[in-house]
Short mmCIF file of C-alpha atoms and ligand atoms in Angstrom, two decimals:
data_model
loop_
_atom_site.label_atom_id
_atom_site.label_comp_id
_atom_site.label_asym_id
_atom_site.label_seq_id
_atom_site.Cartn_x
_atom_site.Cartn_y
_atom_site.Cartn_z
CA UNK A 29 5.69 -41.52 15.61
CA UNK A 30 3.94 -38.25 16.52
CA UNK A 31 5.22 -34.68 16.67
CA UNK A 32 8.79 -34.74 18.34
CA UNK A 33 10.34 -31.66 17.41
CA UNK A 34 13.76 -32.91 18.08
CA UNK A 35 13.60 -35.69 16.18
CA UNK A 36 12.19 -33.47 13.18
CA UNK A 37 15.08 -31.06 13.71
CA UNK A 38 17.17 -33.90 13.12
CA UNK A 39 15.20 -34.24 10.17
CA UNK A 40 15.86 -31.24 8.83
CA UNK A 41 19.58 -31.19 9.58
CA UNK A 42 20.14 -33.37 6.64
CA UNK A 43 18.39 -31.13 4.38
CA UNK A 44 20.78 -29.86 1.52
CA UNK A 45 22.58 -26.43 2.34
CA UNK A 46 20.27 -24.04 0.66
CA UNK A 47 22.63 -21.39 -2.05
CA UNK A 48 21.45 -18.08 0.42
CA UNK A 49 22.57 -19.08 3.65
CA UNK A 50 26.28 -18.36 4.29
CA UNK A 51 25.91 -18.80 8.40
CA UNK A 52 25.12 -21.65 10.36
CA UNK A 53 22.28 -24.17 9.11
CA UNK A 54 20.05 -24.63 12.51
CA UNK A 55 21.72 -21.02 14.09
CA UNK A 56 18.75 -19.14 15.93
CA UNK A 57 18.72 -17.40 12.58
CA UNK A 58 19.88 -16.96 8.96
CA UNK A 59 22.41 -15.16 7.57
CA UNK A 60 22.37 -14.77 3.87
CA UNK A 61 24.56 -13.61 1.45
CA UNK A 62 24.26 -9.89 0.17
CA UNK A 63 22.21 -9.78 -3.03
CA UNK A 64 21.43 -6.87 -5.42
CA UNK A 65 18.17 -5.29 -5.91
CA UNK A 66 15.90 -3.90 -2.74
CA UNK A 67 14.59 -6.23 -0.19
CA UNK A 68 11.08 -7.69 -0.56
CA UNK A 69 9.48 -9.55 2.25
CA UNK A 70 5.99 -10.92 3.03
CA UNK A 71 4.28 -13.60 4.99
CA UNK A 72 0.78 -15.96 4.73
CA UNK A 73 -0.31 -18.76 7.16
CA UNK A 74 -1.94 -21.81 5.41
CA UNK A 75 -4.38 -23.27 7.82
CA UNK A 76 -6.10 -26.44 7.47
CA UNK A 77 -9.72 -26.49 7.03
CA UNK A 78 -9.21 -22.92 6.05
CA UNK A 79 -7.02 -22.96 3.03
CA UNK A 80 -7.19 -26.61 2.26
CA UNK A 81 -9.30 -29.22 3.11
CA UNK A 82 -8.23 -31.42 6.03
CA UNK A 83 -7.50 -34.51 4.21
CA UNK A 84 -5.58 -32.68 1.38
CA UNK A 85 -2.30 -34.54 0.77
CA UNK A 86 0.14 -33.29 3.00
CA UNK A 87 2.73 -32.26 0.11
CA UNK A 88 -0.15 -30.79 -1.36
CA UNK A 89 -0.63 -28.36 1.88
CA UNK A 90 2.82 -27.49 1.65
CA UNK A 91 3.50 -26.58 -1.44
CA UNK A 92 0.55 -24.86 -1.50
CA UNK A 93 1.72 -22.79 1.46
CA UNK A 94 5.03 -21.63 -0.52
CA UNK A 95 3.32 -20.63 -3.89
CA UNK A 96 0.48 -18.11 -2.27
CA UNK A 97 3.01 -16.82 -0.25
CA UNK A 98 5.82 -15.94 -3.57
CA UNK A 99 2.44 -14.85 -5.27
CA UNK A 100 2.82 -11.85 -3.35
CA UNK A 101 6.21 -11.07 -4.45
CA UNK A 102 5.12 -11.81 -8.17
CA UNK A 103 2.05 -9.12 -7.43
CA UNK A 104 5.04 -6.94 -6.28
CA UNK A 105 7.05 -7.54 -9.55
CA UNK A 106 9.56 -9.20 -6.95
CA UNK A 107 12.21 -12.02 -7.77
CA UNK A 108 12.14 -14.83 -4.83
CA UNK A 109 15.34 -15.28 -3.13
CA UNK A 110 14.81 -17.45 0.21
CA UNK A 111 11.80 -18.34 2.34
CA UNK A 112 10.95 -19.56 5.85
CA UNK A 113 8.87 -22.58 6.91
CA UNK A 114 7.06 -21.91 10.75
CA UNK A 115 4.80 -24.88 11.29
CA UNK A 116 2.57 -25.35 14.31
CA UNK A 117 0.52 -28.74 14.27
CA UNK A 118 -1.35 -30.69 16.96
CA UNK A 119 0.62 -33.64 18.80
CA UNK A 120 -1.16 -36.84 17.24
CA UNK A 121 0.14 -35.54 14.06
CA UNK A 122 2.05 -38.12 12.47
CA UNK A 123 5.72 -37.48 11.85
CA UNK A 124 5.21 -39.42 8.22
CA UNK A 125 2.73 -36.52 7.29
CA UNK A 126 4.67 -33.76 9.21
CA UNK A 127 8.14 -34.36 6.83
CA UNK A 128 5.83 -34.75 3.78
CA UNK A 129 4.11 -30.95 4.70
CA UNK A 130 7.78 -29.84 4.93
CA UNK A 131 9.07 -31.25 1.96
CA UNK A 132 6.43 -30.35 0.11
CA UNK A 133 7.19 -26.95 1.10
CA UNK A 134 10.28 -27.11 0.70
CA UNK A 135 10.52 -28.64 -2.98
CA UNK A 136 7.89 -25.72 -4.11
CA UNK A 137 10.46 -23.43 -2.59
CA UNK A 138 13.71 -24.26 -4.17
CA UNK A 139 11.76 -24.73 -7.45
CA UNK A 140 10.30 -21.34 -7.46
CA UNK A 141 13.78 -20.00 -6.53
CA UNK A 142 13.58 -19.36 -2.99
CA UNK A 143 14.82 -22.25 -0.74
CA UNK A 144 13.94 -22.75 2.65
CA UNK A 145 16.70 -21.15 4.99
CA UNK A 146 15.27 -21.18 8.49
CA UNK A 147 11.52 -22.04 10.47
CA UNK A 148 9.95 -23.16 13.49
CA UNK A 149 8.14 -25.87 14.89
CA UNK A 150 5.15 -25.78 17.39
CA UNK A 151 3.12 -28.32 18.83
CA UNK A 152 -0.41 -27.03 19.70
CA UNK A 153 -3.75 -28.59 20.00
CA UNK A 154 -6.12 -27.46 16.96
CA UNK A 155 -5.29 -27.38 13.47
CA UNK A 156 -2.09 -27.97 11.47
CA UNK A 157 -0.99 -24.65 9.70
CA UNK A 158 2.23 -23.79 7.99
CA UNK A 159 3.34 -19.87 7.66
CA UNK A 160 5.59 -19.10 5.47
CA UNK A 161 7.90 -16.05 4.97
CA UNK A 162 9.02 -15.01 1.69
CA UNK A 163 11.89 -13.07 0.86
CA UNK A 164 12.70 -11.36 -2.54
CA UNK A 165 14.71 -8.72 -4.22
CA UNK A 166 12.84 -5.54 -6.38
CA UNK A 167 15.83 -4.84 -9.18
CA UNK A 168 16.18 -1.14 -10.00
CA UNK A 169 14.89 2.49 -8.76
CA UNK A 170 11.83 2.17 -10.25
CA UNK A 171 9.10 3.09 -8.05
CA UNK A 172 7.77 -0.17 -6.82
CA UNK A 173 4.37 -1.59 -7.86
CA UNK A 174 1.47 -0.89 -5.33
CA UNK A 175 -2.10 -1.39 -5.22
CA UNK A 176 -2.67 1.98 -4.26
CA UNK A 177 -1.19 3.24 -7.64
CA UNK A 178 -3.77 3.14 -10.56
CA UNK A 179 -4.37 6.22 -12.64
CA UNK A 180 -6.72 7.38 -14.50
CA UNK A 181 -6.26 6.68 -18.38
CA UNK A 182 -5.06 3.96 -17.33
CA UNK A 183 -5.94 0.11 -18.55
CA UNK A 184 -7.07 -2.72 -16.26
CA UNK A 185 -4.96 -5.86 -17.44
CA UNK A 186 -5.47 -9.47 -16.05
CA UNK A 187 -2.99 -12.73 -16.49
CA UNK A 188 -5.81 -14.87 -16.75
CA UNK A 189 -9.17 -16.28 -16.16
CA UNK A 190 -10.89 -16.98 -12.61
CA UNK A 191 -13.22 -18.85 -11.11
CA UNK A 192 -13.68 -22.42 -9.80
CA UNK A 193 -10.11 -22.69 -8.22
CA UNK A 194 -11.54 -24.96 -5.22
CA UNK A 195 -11.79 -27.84 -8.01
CA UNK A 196 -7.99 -27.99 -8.38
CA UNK A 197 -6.24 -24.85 -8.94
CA UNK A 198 -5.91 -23.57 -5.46
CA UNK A 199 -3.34 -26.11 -4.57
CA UNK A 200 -1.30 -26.31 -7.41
CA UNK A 201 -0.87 -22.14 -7.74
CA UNK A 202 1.85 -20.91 -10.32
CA UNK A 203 2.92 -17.65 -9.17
CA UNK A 204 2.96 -14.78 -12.06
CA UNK A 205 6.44 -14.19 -11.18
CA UNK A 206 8.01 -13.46 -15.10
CA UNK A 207 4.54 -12.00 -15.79
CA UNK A 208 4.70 -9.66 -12.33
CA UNK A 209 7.67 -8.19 -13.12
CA UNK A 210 7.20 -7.86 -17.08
CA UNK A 211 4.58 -5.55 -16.37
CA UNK A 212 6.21 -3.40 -13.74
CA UNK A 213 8.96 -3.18 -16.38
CA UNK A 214 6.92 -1.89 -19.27
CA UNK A 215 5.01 0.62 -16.89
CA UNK A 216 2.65 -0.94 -14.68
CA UNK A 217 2.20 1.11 -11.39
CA UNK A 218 -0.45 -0.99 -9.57
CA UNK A 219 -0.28 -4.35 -9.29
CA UNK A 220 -2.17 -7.30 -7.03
CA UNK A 221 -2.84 -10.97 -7.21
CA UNK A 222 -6.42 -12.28 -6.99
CA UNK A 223 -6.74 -14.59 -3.84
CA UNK A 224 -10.19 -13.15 -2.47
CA UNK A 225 -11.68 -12.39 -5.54
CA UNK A 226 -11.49 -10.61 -8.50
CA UNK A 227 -14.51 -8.58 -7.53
CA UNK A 228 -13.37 -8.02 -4.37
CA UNK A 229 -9.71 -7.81 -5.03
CA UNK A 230 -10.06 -5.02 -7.85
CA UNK A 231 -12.32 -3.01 -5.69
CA UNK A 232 -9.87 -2.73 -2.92
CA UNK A 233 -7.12 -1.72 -5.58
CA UNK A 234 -10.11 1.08 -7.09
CA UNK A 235 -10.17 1.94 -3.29
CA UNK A 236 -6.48 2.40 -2.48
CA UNK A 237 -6.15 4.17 -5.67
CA UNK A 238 -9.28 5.92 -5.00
CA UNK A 239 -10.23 5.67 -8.70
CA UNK A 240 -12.93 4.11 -10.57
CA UNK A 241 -12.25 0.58 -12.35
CA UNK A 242 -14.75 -0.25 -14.68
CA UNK A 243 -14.06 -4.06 -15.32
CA UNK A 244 -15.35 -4.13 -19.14
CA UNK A 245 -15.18 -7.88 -19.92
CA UNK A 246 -14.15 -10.70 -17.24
CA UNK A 247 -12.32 -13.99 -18.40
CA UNK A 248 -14.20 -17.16 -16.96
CA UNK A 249 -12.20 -19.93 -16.39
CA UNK A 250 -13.58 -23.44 -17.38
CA UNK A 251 -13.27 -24.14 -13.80
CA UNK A 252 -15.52 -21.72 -13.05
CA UNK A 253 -18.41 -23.17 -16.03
CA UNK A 254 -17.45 -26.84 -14.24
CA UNK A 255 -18.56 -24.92 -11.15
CA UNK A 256 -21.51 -23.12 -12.18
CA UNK A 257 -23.10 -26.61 -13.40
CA UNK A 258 -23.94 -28.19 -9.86
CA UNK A 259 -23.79 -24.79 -7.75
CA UNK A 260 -26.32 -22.95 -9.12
CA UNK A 261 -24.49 -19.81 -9.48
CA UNK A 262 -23.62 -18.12 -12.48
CA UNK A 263 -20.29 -18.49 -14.32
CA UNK A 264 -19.42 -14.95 -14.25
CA UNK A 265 -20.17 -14.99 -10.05
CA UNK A 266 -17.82 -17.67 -9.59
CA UNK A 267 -15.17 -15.94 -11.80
CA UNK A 268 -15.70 -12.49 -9.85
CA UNK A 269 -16.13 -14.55 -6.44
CA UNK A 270 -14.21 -17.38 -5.96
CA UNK A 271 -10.55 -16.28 -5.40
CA UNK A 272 -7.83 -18.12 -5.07
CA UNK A 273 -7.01 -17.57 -8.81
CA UNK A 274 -3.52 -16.05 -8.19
CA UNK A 275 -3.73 -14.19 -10.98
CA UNK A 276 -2.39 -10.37 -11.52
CA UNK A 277 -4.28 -7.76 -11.76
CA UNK A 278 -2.02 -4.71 -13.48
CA UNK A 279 -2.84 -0.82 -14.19
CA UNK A 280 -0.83 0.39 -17.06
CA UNK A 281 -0.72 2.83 -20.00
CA UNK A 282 -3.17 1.66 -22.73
CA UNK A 283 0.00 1.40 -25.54
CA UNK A 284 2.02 -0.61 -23.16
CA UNK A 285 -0.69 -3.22 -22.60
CA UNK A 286 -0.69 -3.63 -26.27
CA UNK A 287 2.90 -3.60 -26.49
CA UNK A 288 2.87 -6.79 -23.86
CA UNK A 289 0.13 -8.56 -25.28
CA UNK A 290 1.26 -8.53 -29.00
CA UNK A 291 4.86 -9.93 -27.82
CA UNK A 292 3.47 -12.05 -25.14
CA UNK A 293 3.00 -11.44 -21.83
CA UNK A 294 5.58 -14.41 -20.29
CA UNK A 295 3.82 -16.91 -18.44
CA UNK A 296 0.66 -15.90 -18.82
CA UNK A 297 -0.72 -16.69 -22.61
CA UNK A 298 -4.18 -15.86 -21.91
CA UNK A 299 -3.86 -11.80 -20.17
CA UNK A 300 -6.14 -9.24 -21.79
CA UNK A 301 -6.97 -5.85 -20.93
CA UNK A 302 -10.37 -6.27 -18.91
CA UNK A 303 -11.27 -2.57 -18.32
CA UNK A 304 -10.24 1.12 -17.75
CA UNK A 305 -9.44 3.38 -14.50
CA UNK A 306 -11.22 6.45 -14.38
CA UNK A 307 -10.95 9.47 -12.25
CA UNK A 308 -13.92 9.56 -9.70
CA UNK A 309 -15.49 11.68 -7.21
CA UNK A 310 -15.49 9.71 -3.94
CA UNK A 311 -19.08 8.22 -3.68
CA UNK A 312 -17.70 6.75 -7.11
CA UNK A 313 -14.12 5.42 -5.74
CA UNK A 314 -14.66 1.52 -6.48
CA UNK A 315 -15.44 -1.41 -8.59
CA UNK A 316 -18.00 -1.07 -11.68
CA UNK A 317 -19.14 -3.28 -14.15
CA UNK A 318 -19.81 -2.21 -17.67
CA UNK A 319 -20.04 -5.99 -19.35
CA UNK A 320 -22.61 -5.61 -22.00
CA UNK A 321 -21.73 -6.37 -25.08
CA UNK A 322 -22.27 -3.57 -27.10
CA UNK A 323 -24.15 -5.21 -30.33
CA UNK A 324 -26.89 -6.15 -27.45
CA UNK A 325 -27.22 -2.23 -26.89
CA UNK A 326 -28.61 -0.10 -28.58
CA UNK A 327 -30.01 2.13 -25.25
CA UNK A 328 -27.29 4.13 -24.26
CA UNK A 329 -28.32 3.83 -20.58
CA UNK A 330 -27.97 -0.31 -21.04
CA UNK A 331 -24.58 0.39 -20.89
CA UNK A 332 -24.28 2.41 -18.21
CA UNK A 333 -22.03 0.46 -15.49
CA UNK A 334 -23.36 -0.60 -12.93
CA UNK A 335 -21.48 -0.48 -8.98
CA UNK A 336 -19.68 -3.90 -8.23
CA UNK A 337 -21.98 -5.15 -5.31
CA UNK A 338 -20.55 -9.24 -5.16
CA UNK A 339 -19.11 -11.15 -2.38
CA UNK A 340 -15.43 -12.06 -1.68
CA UNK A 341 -13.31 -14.05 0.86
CA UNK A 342 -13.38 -11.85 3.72
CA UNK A 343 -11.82 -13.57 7.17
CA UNK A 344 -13.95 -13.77 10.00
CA UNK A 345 -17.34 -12.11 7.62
CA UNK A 346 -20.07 -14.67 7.91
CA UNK A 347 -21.49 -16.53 5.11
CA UNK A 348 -24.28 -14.09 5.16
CA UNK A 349 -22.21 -10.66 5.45
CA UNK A 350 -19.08 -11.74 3.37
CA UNK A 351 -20.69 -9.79 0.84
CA UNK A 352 -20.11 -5.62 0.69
CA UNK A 353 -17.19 -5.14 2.96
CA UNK A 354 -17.20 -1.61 1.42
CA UNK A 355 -20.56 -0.65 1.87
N1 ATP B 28 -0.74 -8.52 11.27
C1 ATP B 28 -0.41 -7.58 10.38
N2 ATP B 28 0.53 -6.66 10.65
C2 ATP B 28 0.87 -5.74 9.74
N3 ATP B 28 0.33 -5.65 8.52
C3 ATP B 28 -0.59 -6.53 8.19
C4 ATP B 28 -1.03 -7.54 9.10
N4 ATP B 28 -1.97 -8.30 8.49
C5 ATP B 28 -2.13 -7.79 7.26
N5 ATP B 28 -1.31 -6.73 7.06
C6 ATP B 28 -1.19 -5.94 5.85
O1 ATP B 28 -2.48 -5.67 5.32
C7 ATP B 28 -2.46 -5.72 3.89
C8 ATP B 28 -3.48 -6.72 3.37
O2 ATP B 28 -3.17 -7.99 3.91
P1 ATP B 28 -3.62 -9.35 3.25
O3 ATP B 28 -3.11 -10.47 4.06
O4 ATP B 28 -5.06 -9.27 2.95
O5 ATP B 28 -2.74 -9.33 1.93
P2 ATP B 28 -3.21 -9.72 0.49
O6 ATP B 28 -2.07 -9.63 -0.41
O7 ATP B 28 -4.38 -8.91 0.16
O8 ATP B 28 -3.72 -11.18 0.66
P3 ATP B 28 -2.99 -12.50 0.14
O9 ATP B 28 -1.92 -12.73 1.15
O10 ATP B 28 -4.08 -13.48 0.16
O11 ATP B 28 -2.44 -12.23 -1.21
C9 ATP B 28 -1.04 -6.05 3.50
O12 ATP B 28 -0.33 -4.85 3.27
C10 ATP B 28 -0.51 -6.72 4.75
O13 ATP B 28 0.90 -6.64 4.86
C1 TPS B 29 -11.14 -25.87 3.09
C2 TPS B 29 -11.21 -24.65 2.26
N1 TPS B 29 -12.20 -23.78 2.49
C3 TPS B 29 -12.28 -22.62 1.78
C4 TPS B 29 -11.35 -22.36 0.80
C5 TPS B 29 -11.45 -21.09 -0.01
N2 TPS B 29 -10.61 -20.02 0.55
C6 TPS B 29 -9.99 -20.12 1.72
S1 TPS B 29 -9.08 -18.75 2.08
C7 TPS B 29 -9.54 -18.00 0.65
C8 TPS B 29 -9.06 -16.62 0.28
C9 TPS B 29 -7.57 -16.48 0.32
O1 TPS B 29 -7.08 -16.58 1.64
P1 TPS B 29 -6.23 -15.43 2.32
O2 TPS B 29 -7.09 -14.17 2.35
O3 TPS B 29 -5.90 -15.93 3.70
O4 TPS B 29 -5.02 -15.22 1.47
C10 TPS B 29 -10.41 -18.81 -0.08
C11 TPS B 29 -11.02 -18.46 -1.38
C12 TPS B 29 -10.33 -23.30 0.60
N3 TPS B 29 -9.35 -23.11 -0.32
N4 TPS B 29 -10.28 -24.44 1.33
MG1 MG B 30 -1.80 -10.50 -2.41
#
């Protein structure tokens, strides 16, 4: 069997009630029950051949779809409540790997506490992609999270290392959902997950802020030395490059990193404080580096950090100009 959307609506029609809806399963769209907190909503297509490889296992694709997707509510200290599944795919698709995409999605959905309440299917020629829609709920007044919010005197914080995610990671992503909104709750103001970089994702939250991030020491995954070993690049480029790490990058006050890290930062065993916002003048406004060690210098001027001039996943950049979307 190939695509038939009717016969995959059927399919779907025997899909267990998800908890949010209180309307109609299959009505033109959902109505779900009242919840507390303010809404949260975002959206990210999965395409393959772009996110994942085109023989990737077609639960694998799915689930994949759902995490990056609620990674963006964790980067907004967000709880997930529901989620929606649109998923256009070419005709000769087989409806054996079309219900595995879905149910891959929607298992990684109702596990990460927000089940699939609605979609739509589309048969096009080209390739298979699945969008999904997450919804979520931001408890509190607190103002919410944003990337545009570091401060100066503020500490950089990260959940964990990066690099190498194309070996496995990137399609089994854990959203830093407990982690997300543990920081926002002990005083984090901005907050963003890594998925194009770390390089080029903390100079675009320098840039929003329009502060100065000096990145002091960056965690390297082993993923990233596994990596390094037949690539030819360094380590420390794949950690800063790669993306895809889903990992949060936080802005806090120095004594409340401390606080979190000597409890325990839930979720996320290996965070550390990786460097320091600083006020800037605006030719300074971005990413630095300052990673020497200091025992290897004694020259003052070794030290002195140097402007963050890597590559990053940029959509529709060339190989060759991927690099310095900033200038
Ligand atoms: N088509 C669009 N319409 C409105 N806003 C958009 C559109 N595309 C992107 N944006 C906004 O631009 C900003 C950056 O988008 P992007 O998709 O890069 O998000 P991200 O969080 O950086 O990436 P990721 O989804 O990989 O985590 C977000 O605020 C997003 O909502
Ligand atoms: C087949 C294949 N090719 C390349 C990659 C790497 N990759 C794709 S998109 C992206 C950034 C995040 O995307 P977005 O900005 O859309 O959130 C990265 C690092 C992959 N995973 N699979
Ligand atoms: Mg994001």
């Amino acid at each position: 069997m190939t695509f038939d959307e009717a016969r995959l609506h059927a399919w779907i029609a025997t899909w267990a009630r998800p908890a949010p809806l209180v309307g109609s399963s299959g009505h033109d769209a959902a109505v779900l029950a009242p919840t507390s907190g303010r809404p949260v909503c975002c959206t990210d297509q999965t395409v393959l051949g772009v996110h994942v490889e085109v023989d990737v296992a077609p639960r694998r694709f799915g689930a994949k779809a759902v995490a990056r997707t609620i990674s963006d509510l964790a980067a907004t200290a967000a709880r997930p409540h529901a989620t929606l599944l649109a998923l256009r795919a070419p005709q000769e698709s087989s409806e054996t790997w079309l219900r595995a995409v879905l149910d891959g999605a929607r298992r990684r959905a109702e596990a990460l506490g927000a089940p699939a309440v609605a979609g739509d299917l589309t048969c096009a020629p080209g390739p298979a992609q699945l969008s999904v829609t997450a919804l979520g709920t931001l408890p509190g007044r607190r103002t919410p999270p944003g990337r545009d919010r570091a401060r100066a005197g503020q500490v950089l914080l990260l959940t964990g290392p990066c690099g190498g995610s194309r070996a496995r990671r990137h399609l089994v992503i854990e959203p830093r959902l407990a982690a997300g909104e543990a920081l926002w709750r002990a005083g984090a103001t901005a907050l963003m997950d890594v998925s194009d970089g770390l390089g080029l994702d903390a100079d675009r939250l320098a840039r929003a802020s329009g502060v100065r991030l000096v990145l002091e020491q960056v965690p390297i995954h082993r993923d990233a030395r596994a990596a390094a070993r037949t690539s030819g690049r360094e380590p420390l480029d794949h950690a800063l490059e790669d993306g895809e790490d889903h990992e949060l990058l936080a802005t806090l006050p120095v004594a409340a990193a401390r606080r979190l890290l000597r409890d325990g930062l839930p979720g996320a065993p290996a965070a550390a404080v990786v460097g320091r916002v600083e006020g800037a003048r605006r030719a300074q406004v971005g990413l630095w580096l300052d990673l020497a060690a200091p025992e290897e210098c004694s020259d003052e001027r070794a030290r002195a950090p140097v402007r963050w001039r890597g590559r990053g996943w940029i959509h529709g950049a060339s190989d060759a100009d991927r690099s310095r979307p900033n200038g």
